[in-house]
Amino acid sequence: MTPETNPLLDFSGLPRFDAVRPIHVTPAVDALLADARATIETVATNASAATWTTLVEPLADALDRLERAWGVVGHLNAVVNTPELRDAYHDNLPKVTALHTELAQDLRLYAKYRELADAPAFAFLDAPQKKSIENELRDFKLGGALLPDAKKTRFKAIQEELAQVCAEFDDHVLDATNAWTHYVPNADLLAGVPADVIGEARAAAAAEGRDGYKLTLRMPCYLPVLQYAENRELRRTMHYANSTRASELGANPEWDNGPLIDRILALRQEEAQLLGFASFAEVSLVPRMARTSAEVLAFLRDLGARAKPHAERDYAELAAFARDELDLPDFAPWDFAFATEKLKAKRFAFSEQELRQYFPEDRVLAGLFRVVETIYGVQIRESSAAVWHPTVRFFEITDRAGALVGQFYFDLYAREGKQGGAWMGDAINRRRVSGGIQHPVAYMTCNLPAPLGEGAAATPACFTHEDVITLFHEFGHGLHQLLTRVEVASVSGIRGVEWDAVELPSQFMENFCWEWDVLKHMTAHVESQARLPRQLFDKMLAAKNFQVGLATVRQLEFGLFDMLLHAQYDPAAHEPWDSPQALLDAVRGEIAVLPKPDYDRFIHAFGHIFAGGYAAGYYSYKWAEVLSADAYSLFEEEGVLSSAAGARFRDEVLARGGSRPALESFVAFRGRAPKLDALLRHNGMVVS
Ligand SMILES: [Zn+2]
């Protein structure tokens, strides 16, 4: 098998998307896995002393080939899914995962890395090289590889049970959500609900051969009912059903997640102790920017103290509005969303549809590129490459002298067979190779509306402001990947960046979507070509911070609960709180403003921390927001499109990737440690 017969094995340039077929996947993956294992054997059994060139480089070469080929398969599986490709992906995924598990547990490799780190020659490696070796050693430890055999067996059993219990947690939430239905006999009872939601409910009932309307707890139905249904009793019924999902108050006791929460916490605690840590939070924080749970708690409480008065004001205003204008003197939790929408509509009357007409695709892309070219001193131009769908576009970034910096694909439109959401993926990572530099390549994928029609008669795609923000956000991740100058793949671009700092460059880019100097060049009405009226922009700005106090304390409530649960709660002794629910009640007493009903069982469906990757990490949302707002404040001081500030952000943050701690990069850029002030100011939480 050669690159000529299997394009997945061709690493001479960009992926050959025009030639790759599902039948290529298994033979390519098998060959690359065999190659990687042979390399592991060679370096692990090498009798001479470990050096960068005898240990790290051969492994990096073999893994880079595997990652590039497997990355293509994963990418295609996500954006042009077919049954054949899905089968090929699922057939090979366990094999690829198994190799990474082997690597993480190979004590011969650990000994080699240890030897390299302890050798006098280590001092002569550059900072990214040193960081990559330190990361390897850290990950062997956190992955349980260094435990004695008996403990290692137990560690593995914990991992397996956790994976299973967490999956069950998710299943219960899903089952409880799907099982609940409510039939409404006539449309009068749904007054206020948007017509498309009513249409869906009608169709869902008809599909079962029933009259009337079928309501469910799935978000596209639940949310608009809570927001818009005039029928208060209906809102109350659905609010109760949603708040008690997967709990002892829910419809089916088999779906109660209470016992699973206890089990998950006990397993995480045991895992932490096996590794020699006092709590799960401590283990989680080792590879993060935040250093200790105390630091995270202090951060959340500081922000909470400042946000709470604003949240109280938001709530008082909402309750008064509900009482005076909606005739709801006994304002209740099932009225919050409803009253919020009414107040918002009253105060900021502008239509998303009207706004959208000002954001045709070509203007938005030109506006985005203008910002990036101006502040970072680069040039972006469209180029050509093999792609996986005719609507995909390909671009090159060069420096002012025309030297290649990186390349990226834009796959912007929603279509069948493409996974929802928006994300940035790395296609090729920047690193030094024998022939010079391997330039980075990124995929930027969104699910935006496509143009209508084709050719000259096509109506251009118009984006909502929210869409534009999404595009800027993903492009920020892309720039982190593409503007790196690091030459070691495992810490170049977004790789090796602390998980709680990874959203800094992406959220940073969002700020430009709220700048008049940017928007006035980025907008042109799709018919009249007029730019966005200043008045409309002012309304957008006013609406931006609507109820931001309430939203902030809600995020802080989740973050505090999560960190206290994983840092201080003892699941065996039930101390210092009787139960996770008792802890949540205590946190709410401290920070929450919206009253909660007795039946609220929110944590039973809190998949982020019990089934997803956010355990002891929920604070990251706010953490990264503070960093990105504070980074952006330098641009507010020096000029929104300041190339001097841009050069510094590029040199000290984007270019460094994971090659040094994120805090060091931030301080080098900003000249001081991060502060809350800019975020508070952006959220209108500063009393001037
Ligand atoms: Zn992101």
mmCIF file of C-alpha atoms in Angstrom, residues 190 193-205 213:
data_model
loop_
_atom_site.group_PDB
_atom_site.id
_atom_site.type_symbol
_atom_site.label_atom_id
_atom_site.label_comp_id
_atom_site.label_asym_id
_atom_site.label_seq_id
_atom_site.Cartn_x
_atom_site.Cartn_y
_atom_site.Cartn_z
ATOM 1 C CA LEU A 190 -51.491 27.625 23.304
ATOM 2 C CA VAL A 193 -46.754 30.407 21.415
ATOM 3 C CA PRO A 194 -45.021 30.997 18.038
ATOM 4 C CA ALA A 195 -46.864 29.517 15.065
ATOM 5 C CA ASP A 196 -44.021 27.216 14.011
ATOM 6 C CA VAL A 197 -43.912 25.633 17.468
ATOM 7 C CA ILE A 198 -47.693 25.097 17.390
ATOM 8 C CA GLY A 199 -47.342 23.623 13.894
ATOM 9 C CA GLU A 200 -44.724 21.162 15.136
ATOM 10 C CA ALA A 201 -46.936 20.193 18.084
ATOM 11 C CA ARG A 202 -49.870 19.613 15.750
ATOM 12 C CA ALA A 203 -47.748 17.480 13.410
ATOM 13 C CA ALA A 204 -46.377 15.468 16.334
ATOM 14 C CA ALA A 205 -49.910 14.624 17.518
ATOM 15 C CA TYR A 213 -51.261 19.193 20.013
#
